[in-house]
mmCIF file of C-alpha atoms in Angstrom:
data_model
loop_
_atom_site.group_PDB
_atom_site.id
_atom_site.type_symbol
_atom_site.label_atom_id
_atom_site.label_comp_id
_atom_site.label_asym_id
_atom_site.label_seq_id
_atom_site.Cartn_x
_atom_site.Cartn_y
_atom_site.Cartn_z
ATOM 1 C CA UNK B 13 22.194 -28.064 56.239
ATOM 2 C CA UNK B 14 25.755 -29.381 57.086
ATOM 3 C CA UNK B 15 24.715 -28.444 60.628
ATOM 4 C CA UNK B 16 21.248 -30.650 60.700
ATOM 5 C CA UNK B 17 23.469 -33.178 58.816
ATOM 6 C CA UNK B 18 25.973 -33.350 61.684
ATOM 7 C CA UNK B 19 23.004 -33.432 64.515
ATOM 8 C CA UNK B 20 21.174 -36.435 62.481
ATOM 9 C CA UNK B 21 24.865 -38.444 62.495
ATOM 10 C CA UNK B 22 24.662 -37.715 66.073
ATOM 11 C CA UNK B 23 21.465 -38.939 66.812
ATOM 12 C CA UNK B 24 22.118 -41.774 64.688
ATOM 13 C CA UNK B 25 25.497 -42.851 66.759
ATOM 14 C CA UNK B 26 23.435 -42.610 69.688
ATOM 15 C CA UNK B 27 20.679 -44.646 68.437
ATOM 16 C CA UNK B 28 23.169 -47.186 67.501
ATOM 17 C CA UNK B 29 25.266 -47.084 70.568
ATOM 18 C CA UNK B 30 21.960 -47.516 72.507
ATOM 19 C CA UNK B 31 20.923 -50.592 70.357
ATOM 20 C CA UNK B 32 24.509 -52.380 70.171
ATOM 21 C CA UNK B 33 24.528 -52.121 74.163
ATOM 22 C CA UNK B 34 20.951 -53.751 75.177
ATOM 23 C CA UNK B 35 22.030 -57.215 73.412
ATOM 24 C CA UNK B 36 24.867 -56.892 75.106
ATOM 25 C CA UNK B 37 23.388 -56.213 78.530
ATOM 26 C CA UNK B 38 20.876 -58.828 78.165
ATOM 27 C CA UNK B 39 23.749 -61.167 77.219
ATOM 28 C CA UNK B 40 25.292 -60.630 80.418
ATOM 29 C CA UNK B 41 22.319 -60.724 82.212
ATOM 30 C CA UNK B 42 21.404 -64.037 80.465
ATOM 31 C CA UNK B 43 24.792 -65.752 81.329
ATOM 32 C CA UNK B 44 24.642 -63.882 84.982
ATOM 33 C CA UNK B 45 25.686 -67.146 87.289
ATOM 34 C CA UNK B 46 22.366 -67.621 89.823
ATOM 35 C CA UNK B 47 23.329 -67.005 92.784
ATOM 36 C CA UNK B 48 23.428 -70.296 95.159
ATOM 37 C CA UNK B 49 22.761 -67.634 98.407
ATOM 38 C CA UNK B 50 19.306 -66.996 96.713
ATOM 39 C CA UNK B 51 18.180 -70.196 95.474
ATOM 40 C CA UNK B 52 18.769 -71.480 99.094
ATOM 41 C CA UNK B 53 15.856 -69.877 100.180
ATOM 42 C CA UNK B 54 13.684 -70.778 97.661
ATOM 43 C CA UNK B 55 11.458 -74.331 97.608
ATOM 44 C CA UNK B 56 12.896 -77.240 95.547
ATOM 45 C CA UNK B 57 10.713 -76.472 92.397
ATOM 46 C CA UNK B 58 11.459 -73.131 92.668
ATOM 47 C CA UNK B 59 15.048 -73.876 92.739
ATOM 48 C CA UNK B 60 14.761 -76.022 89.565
ATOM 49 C CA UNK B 61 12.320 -73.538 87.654
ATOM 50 C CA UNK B 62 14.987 -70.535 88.734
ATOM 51 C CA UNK B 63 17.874 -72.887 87.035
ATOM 52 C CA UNK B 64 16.061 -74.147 83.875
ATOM 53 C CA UNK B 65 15.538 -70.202 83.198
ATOM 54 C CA UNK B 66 18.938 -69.327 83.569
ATOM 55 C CA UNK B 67 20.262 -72.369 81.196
ATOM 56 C CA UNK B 68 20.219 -75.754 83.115
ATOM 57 C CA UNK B 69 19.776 -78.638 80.770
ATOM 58 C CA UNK B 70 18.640 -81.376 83.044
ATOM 59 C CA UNK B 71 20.663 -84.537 82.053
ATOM 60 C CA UNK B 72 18.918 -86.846 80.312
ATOM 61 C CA UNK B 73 17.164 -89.504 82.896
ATOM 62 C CA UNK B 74 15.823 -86.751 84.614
ATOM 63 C CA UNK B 75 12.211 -85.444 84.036
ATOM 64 C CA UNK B 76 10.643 -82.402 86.462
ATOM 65 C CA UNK B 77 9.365 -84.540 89.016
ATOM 66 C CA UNK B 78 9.351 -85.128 92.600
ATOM 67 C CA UNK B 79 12.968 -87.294 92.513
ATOM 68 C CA UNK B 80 14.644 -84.499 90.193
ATOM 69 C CA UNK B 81 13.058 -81.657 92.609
ATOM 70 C CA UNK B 82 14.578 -83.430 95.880
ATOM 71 C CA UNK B 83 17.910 -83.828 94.079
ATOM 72 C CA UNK B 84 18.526 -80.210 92.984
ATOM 73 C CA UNK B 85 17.485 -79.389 96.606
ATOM 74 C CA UNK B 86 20.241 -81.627 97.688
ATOM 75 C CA UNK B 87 22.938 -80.305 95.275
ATOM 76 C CA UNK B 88 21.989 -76.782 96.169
ATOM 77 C CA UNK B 89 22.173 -77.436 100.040
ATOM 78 C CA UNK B 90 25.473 -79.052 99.643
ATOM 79 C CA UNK B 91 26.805 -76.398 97.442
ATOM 80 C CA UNK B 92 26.236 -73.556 100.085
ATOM 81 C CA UNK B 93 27.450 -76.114 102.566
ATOM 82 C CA UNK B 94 30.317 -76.756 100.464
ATOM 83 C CA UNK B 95 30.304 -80.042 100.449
ATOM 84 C CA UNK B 96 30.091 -80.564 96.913
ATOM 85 C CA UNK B 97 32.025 -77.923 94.474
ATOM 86 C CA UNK B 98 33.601 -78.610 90.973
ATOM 87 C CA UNK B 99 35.971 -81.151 92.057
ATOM 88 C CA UNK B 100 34.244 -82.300 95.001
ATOM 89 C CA UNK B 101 31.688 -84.295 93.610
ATOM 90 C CA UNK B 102 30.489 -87.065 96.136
ATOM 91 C CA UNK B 103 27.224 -88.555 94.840
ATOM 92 C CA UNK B 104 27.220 -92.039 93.117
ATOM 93 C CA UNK B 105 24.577 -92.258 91.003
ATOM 94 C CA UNK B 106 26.087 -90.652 87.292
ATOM 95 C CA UNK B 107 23.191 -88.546 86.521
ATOM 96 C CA UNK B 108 23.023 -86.924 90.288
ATOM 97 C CA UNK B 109 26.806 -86.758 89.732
ATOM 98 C CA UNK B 110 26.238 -85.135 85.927
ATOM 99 C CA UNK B 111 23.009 -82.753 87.394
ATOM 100 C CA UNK B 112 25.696 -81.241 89.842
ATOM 101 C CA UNK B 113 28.312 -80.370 87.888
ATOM 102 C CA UNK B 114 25.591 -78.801 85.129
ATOM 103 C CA UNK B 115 24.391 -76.986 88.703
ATOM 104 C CA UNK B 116 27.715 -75.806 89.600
ATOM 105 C CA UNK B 117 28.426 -74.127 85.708
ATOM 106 C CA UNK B 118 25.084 -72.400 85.621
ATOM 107 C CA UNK B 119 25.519 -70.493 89.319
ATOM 108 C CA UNK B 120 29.306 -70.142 88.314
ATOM 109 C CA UNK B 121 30.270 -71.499 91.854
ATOM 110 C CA UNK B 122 33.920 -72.999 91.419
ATOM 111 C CA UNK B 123 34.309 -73.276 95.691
ATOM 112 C CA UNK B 124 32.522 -72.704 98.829
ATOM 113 C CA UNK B 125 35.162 -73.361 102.191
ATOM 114 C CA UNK B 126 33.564 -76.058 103.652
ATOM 115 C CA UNK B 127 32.950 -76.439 107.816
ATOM 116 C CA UNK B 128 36.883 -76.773 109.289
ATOM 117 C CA UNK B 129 37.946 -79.465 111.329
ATOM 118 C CA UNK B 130 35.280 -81.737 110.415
ATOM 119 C CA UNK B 131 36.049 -85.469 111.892
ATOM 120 C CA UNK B 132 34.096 -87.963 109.736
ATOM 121 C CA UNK B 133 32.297 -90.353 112.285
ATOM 122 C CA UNK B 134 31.470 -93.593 110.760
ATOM 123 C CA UNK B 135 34.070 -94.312 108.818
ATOM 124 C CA UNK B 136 37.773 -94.099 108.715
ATOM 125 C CA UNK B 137 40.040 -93.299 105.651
ATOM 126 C CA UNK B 138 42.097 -95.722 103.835
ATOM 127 C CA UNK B 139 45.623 -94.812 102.877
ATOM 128 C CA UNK B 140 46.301 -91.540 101.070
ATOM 129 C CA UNK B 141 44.716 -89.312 98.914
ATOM 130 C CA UNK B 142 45.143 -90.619 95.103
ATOM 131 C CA UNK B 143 43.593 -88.075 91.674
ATOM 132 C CA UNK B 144 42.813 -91.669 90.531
ATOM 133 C CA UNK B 145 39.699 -92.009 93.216
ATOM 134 C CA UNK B 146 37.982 -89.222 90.990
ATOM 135 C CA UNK B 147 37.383 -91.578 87.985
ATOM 136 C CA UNK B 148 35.191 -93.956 89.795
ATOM 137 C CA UNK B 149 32.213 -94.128 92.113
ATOM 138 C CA UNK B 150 31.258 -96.565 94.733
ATOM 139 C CA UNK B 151 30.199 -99.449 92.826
ATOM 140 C CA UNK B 152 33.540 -99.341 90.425
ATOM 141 C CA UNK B 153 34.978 -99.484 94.011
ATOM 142 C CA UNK B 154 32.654 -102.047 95.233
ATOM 143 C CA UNK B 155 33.083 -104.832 92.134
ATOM 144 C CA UNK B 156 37.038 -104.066 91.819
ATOM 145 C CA UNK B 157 35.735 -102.449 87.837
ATOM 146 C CA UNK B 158 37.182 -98.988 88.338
ATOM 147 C CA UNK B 159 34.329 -96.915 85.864
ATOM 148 C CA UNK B 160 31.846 -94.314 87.381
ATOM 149 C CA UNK B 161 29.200 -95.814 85.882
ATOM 150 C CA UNK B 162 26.103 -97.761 87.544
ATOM 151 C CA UNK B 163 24.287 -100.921 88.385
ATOM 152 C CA UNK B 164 23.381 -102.706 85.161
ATOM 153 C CA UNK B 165 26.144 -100.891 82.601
ATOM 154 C CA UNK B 166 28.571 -104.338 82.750
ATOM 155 C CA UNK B 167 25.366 -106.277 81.088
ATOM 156 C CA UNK B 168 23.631 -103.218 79.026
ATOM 157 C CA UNK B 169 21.034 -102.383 80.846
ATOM 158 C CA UNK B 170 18.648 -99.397 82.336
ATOM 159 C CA UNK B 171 18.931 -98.098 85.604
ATOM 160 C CA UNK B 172 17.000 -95.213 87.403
ATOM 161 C CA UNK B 173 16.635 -94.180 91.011
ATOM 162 C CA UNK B 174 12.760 -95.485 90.672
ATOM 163 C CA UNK B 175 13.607 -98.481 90.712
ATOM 164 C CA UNK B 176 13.647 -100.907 94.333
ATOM 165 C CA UNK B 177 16.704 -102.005 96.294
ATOM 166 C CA UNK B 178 16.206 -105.675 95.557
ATOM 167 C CA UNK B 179 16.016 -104.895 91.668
ATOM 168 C CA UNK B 180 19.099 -102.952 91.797
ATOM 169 C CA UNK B 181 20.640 -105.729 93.499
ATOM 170 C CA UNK B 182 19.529 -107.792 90.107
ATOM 171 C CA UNK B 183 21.114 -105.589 88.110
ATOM 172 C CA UNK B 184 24.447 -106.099 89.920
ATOM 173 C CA UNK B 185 24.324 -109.904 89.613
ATOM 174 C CA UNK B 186 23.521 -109.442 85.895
ATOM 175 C CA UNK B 187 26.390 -106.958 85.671
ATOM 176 C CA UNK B 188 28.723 -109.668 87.468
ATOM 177 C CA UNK B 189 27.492 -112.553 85.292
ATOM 178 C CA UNK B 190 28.828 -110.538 82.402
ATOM 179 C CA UNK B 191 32.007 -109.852 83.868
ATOM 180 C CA UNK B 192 32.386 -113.603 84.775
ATOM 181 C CA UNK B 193 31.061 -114.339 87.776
ATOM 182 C CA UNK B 194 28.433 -116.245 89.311
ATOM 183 C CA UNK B 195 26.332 -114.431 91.823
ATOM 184 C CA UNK B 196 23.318 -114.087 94.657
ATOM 185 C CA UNK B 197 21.062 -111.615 96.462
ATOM 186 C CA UNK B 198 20.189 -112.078 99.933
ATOM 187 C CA UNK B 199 18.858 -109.755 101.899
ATOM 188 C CA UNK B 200 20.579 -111.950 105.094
ATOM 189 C CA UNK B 201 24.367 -110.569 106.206
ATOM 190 C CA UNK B 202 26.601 -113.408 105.759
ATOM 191 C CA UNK B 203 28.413 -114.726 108.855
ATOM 192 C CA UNK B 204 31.173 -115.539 106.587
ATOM 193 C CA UNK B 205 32.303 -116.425 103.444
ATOM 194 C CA UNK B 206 34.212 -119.333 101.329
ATOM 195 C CA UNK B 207 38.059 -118.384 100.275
ATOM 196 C CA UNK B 208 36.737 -117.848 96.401
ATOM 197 C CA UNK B 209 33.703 -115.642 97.698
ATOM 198 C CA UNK B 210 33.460 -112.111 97.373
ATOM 199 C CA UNK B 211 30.403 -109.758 98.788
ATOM 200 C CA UNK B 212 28.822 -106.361 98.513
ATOM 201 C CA UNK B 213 26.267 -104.351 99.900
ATOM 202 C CA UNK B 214 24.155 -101.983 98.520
ATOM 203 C CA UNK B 215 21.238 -99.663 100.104
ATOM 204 C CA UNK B 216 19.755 -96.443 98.742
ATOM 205 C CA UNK B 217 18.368 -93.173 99.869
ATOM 206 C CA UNK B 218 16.196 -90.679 98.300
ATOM 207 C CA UNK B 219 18.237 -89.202 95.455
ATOM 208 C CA UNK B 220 21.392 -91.672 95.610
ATOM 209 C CA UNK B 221 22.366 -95.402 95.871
ATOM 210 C CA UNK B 222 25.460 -96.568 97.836
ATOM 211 C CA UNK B 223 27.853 -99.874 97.762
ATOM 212 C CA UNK B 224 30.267 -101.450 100.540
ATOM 213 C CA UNK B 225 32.336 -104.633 99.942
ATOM 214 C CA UNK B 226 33.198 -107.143 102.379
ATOM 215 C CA UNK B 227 36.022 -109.148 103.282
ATOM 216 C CA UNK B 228 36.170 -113.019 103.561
ATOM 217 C CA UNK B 229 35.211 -112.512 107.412
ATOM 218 C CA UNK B 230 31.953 -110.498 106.684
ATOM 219 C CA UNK B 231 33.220 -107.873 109.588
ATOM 220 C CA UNK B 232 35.375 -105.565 108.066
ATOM 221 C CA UNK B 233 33.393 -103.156 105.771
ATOM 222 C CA UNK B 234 34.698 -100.242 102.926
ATOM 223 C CA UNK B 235 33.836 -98.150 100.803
ATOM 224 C CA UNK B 236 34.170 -94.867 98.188
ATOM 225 C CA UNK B 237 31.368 -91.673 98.218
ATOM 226 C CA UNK B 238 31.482 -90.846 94.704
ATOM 227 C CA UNK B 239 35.170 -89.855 93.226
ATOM 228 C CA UNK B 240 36.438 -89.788 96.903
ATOM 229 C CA UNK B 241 38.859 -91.536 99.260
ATOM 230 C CA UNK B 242 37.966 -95.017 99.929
ATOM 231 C CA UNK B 243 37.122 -95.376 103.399
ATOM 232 C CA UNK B 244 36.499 -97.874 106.306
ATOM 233 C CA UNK B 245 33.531 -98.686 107.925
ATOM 234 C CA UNK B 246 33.943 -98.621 111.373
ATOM 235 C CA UNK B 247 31.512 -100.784 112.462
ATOM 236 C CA UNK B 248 31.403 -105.390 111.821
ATOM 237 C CA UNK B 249 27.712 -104.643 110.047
ATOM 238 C CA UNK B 250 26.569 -102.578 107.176
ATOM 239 C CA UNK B 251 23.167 -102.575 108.843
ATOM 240 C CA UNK B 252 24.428 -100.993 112.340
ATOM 241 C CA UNK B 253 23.392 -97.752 110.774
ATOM 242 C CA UNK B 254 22.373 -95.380 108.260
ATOM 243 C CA UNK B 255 25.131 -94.783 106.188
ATOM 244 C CA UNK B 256 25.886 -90.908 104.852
ATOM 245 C CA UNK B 257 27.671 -89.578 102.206
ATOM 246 C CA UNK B 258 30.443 -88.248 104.683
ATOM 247 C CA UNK B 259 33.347 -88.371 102.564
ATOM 248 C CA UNK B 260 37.671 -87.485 102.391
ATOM 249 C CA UNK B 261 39.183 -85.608 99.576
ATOM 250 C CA UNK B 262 42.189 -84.785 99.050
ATOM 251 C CA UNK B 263 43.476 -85.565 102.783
ATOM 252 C CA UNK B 264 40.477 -83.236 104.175
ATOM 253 C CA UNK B 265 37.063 -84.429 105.187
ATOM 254 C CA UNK B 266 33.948 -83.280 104.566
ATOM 255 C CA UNK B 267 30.102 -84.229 106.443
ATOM 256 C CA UNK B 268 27.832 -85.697 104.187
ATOM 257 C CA UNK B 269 24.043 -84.507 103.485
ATOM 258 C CA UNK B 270 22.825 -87.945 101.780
ATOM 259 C CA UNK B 271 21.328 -91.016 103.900
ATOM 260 C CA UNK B 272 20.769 -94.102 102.760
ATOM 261 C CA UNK B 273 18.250 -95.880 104.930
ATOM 262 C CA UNK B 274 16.530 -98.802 102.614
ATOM 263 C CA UNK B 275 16.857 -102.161 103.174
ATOM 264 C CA UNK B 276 20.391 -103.585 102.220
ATOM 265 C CA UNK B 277 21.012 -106.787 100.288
ATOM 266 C CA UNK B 278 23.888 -108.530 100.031
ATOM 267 C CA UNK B 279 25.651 -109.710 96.332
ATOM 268 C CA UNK B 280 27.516 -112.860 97.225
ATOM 269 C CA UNK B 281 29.628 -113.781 94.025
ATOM 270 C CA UNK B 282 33.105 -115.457 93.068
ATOM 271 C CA UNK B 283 34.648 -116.277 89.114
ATOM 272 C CA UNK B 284 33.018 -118.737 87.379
ATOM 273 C CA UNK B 285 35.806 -121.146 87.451
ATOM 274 C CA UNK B 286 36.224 -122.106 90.372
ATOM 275 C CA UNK B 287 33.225 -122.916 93.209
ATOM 276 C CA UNK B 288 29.988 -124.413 92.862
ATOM 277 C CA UNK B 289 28.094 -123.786 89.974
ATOM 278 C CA UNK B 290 24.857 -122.054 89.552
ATOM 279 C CA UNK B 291 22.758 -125.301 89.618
ATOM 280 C CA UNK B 292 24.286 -126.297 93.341
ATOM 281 C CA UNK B 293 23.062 -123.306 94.544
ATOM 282 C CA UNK B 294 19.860 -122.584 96.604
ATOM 283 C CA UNK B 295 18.773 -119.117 95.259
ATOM 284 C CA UNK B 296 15.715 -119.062 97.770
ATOM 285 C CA UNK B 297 18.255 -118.077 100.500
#
C-alpha cells in the first residue's frame, strides 16, 4: 500500500510538473520577439497579420488597410536596414512614429548596425548633435513650436495621412492663426519674402508628410526627419527634387527609405501685429 501510495505521489508530481511547465512554455512562446529576418520576406499584410498575432496593438488612427499595410512594410524594411531602431526614430507623422516603436517592442529589436560610411546627399547637417532634436519632428522644427505633434494640433483639429497636400497645408494656417499669426497657401515658390515674413514647405509621400522652412531670401532651405539633426537643404528650391527621409543622429548619418513626391505648397505667414492684415491680402494667389 505505502508502496502504490509512493508511485501515485509520483505520478502526481509528474502530472503537475508537466502541467505547471506548458503555461509556461506557451508564455514564452507567446512573448517570443518575431523575428524582423522573417517578416522581411513576407508581403505587407502578412507582415501586419504575423505582428497583430504576436501582440501589436495598432495605434489608434490606424485601421488594416492599404496605408497601415504600406507603413508596417516601411518600418520593417527600415528596421532590417537599420535605419530606424529604438532611438532612431525618423518618421514625422506621430502615429507612423508611435506604430514603430510598438513594432520595435513586439520583435524585441533594440539595434540593427546600419550601412557604414553613409554620406547623406541632399542635405547637409546643421551644427552638432543635441538629445533635445528627439522631442520634436519636422513641423515643431518647421513653425519654431518645438512638440512632435502634427498639422492641425495648435487649433484642435484631425489629421490623417488620407487627407491631400493642399488640406494639410489648411491645417497649418489654422494651426498658425491660433498661435498668432496670419497666414497663406500657395502652391507658387516665393521669389522672396518681406522682413516680417516667414515660410514653409510641406509635401508628402505614401506613409509620411515632411516640412522645410525658408529664409527671408526663399533660397536657403532646412529641415528635421523626425527626432533628428536639423539639416540643410542643399539645393535654392524645395521642388529641385524628391526629398527622402535621409537623416543624422547623433553625429552619424543614416539613408533614408521614405520619398515624398506630392505637390508642395508653400505657408507664407508673419505675427499678427505687424504687416498687412488679412483683408489686404489676395488669397487667390
Amino acid at each position: 500500500m505505502k508502496k502504490s501510495l509512493k508511485t501515485l505521489s509520483g505520478l502526481l508530481a509528474l502530472v503537475i510538473l508537466f502541467i505547471s511547465f506548458i503555461p509556461a512554455a506557451q508564455a514564452n512562446a507567446d512573448s517570443d520577439p518575431v523575428a524582423i529576418e522573417k517578416l522581411s520576406y513576407l508581403s505587407g499584410e502578412e507582415q501586419l497579420d504575423a505582428l497583430l498575432e504576436n501582440g501589436l496593438v495598432l495605434p489608434e488612427a490606424f485601421e488594416q488597410d492599404e496605408y497601415t499595410v504600406n507603413a508596417v512594410k516601411t518600418i520593417v524594411a527600415d528596421i532590417q536596414r537599420g535605419v530606424t531602431t529604438v532611438d532612431r526614430i525618423p518618421y514625422n507623422y506621430t502615429e507612423l512614429a508611435e506604430l514603430a516603436k510598438r513594432i520595435l517592442d513586439v520583435s524585441g529589436q533594440e539595434s540593427i548596425s546600419a550601412i557604414a560610411n553613409y554620406t547623406l546627399k541632399d542635405s547637409t547637417v546643421i551644427g552638432t548633435w543635441s538629445n533635445s532634436y528627439t522631442g520634436y519632428n519636422c513641423y515643431g522644427y518647421s513653425i519654431g513650436v518645438h512638440v512632435f505633434q502634427n498639422p492641425g494640433y495648435h487649433s484642435n483639429q484631425s489629421f490623417n495621412m488620407n487627407l491631400s497636400i493642399a488640406s494639410m497645408a489648411d491645417l497649418v494656417v489654422d494651426d498658425l492663426e491660433a498661435l498668432g499669426y496670419w497666414g497663406y497657401k500657395t502652391a507658387t515658390k516665393p521669389s522672396s519674402l518681406a522682413n516680417y515674413e516667414r515660410v514653409v514647405a510641406i509635401r508628402k509621400g505614401s506613409v509620411d508628410y515632411h516640412f522645410m522652412k525658408g529664409t527671408t531670401t526663399a533660397s536657403d532651405w532646412t529641415h528635421k526627419p523626425g527626432g533628428t539633426n536639423p539639416l540643410r537643404w542643399n539645393y535654392s528650391s524645395p521642388g529641385y527634387k524628391t526629398w527622402t527621409n535621409e537623416y543624422s543622429y547623433n553625429n552619424v548619418s543614416y539613408q533614408g527609405d521614405i520619398t515624398y513626391n506630392s505637390s508642395i505648397y508653400y505657408i507664407i505667414y508673419w505675427p499678427k501685429n505687424v504687416g498687412p492684415q488679412p483683408d489686404k491680402i489676395d488669397f487667390s494667389i
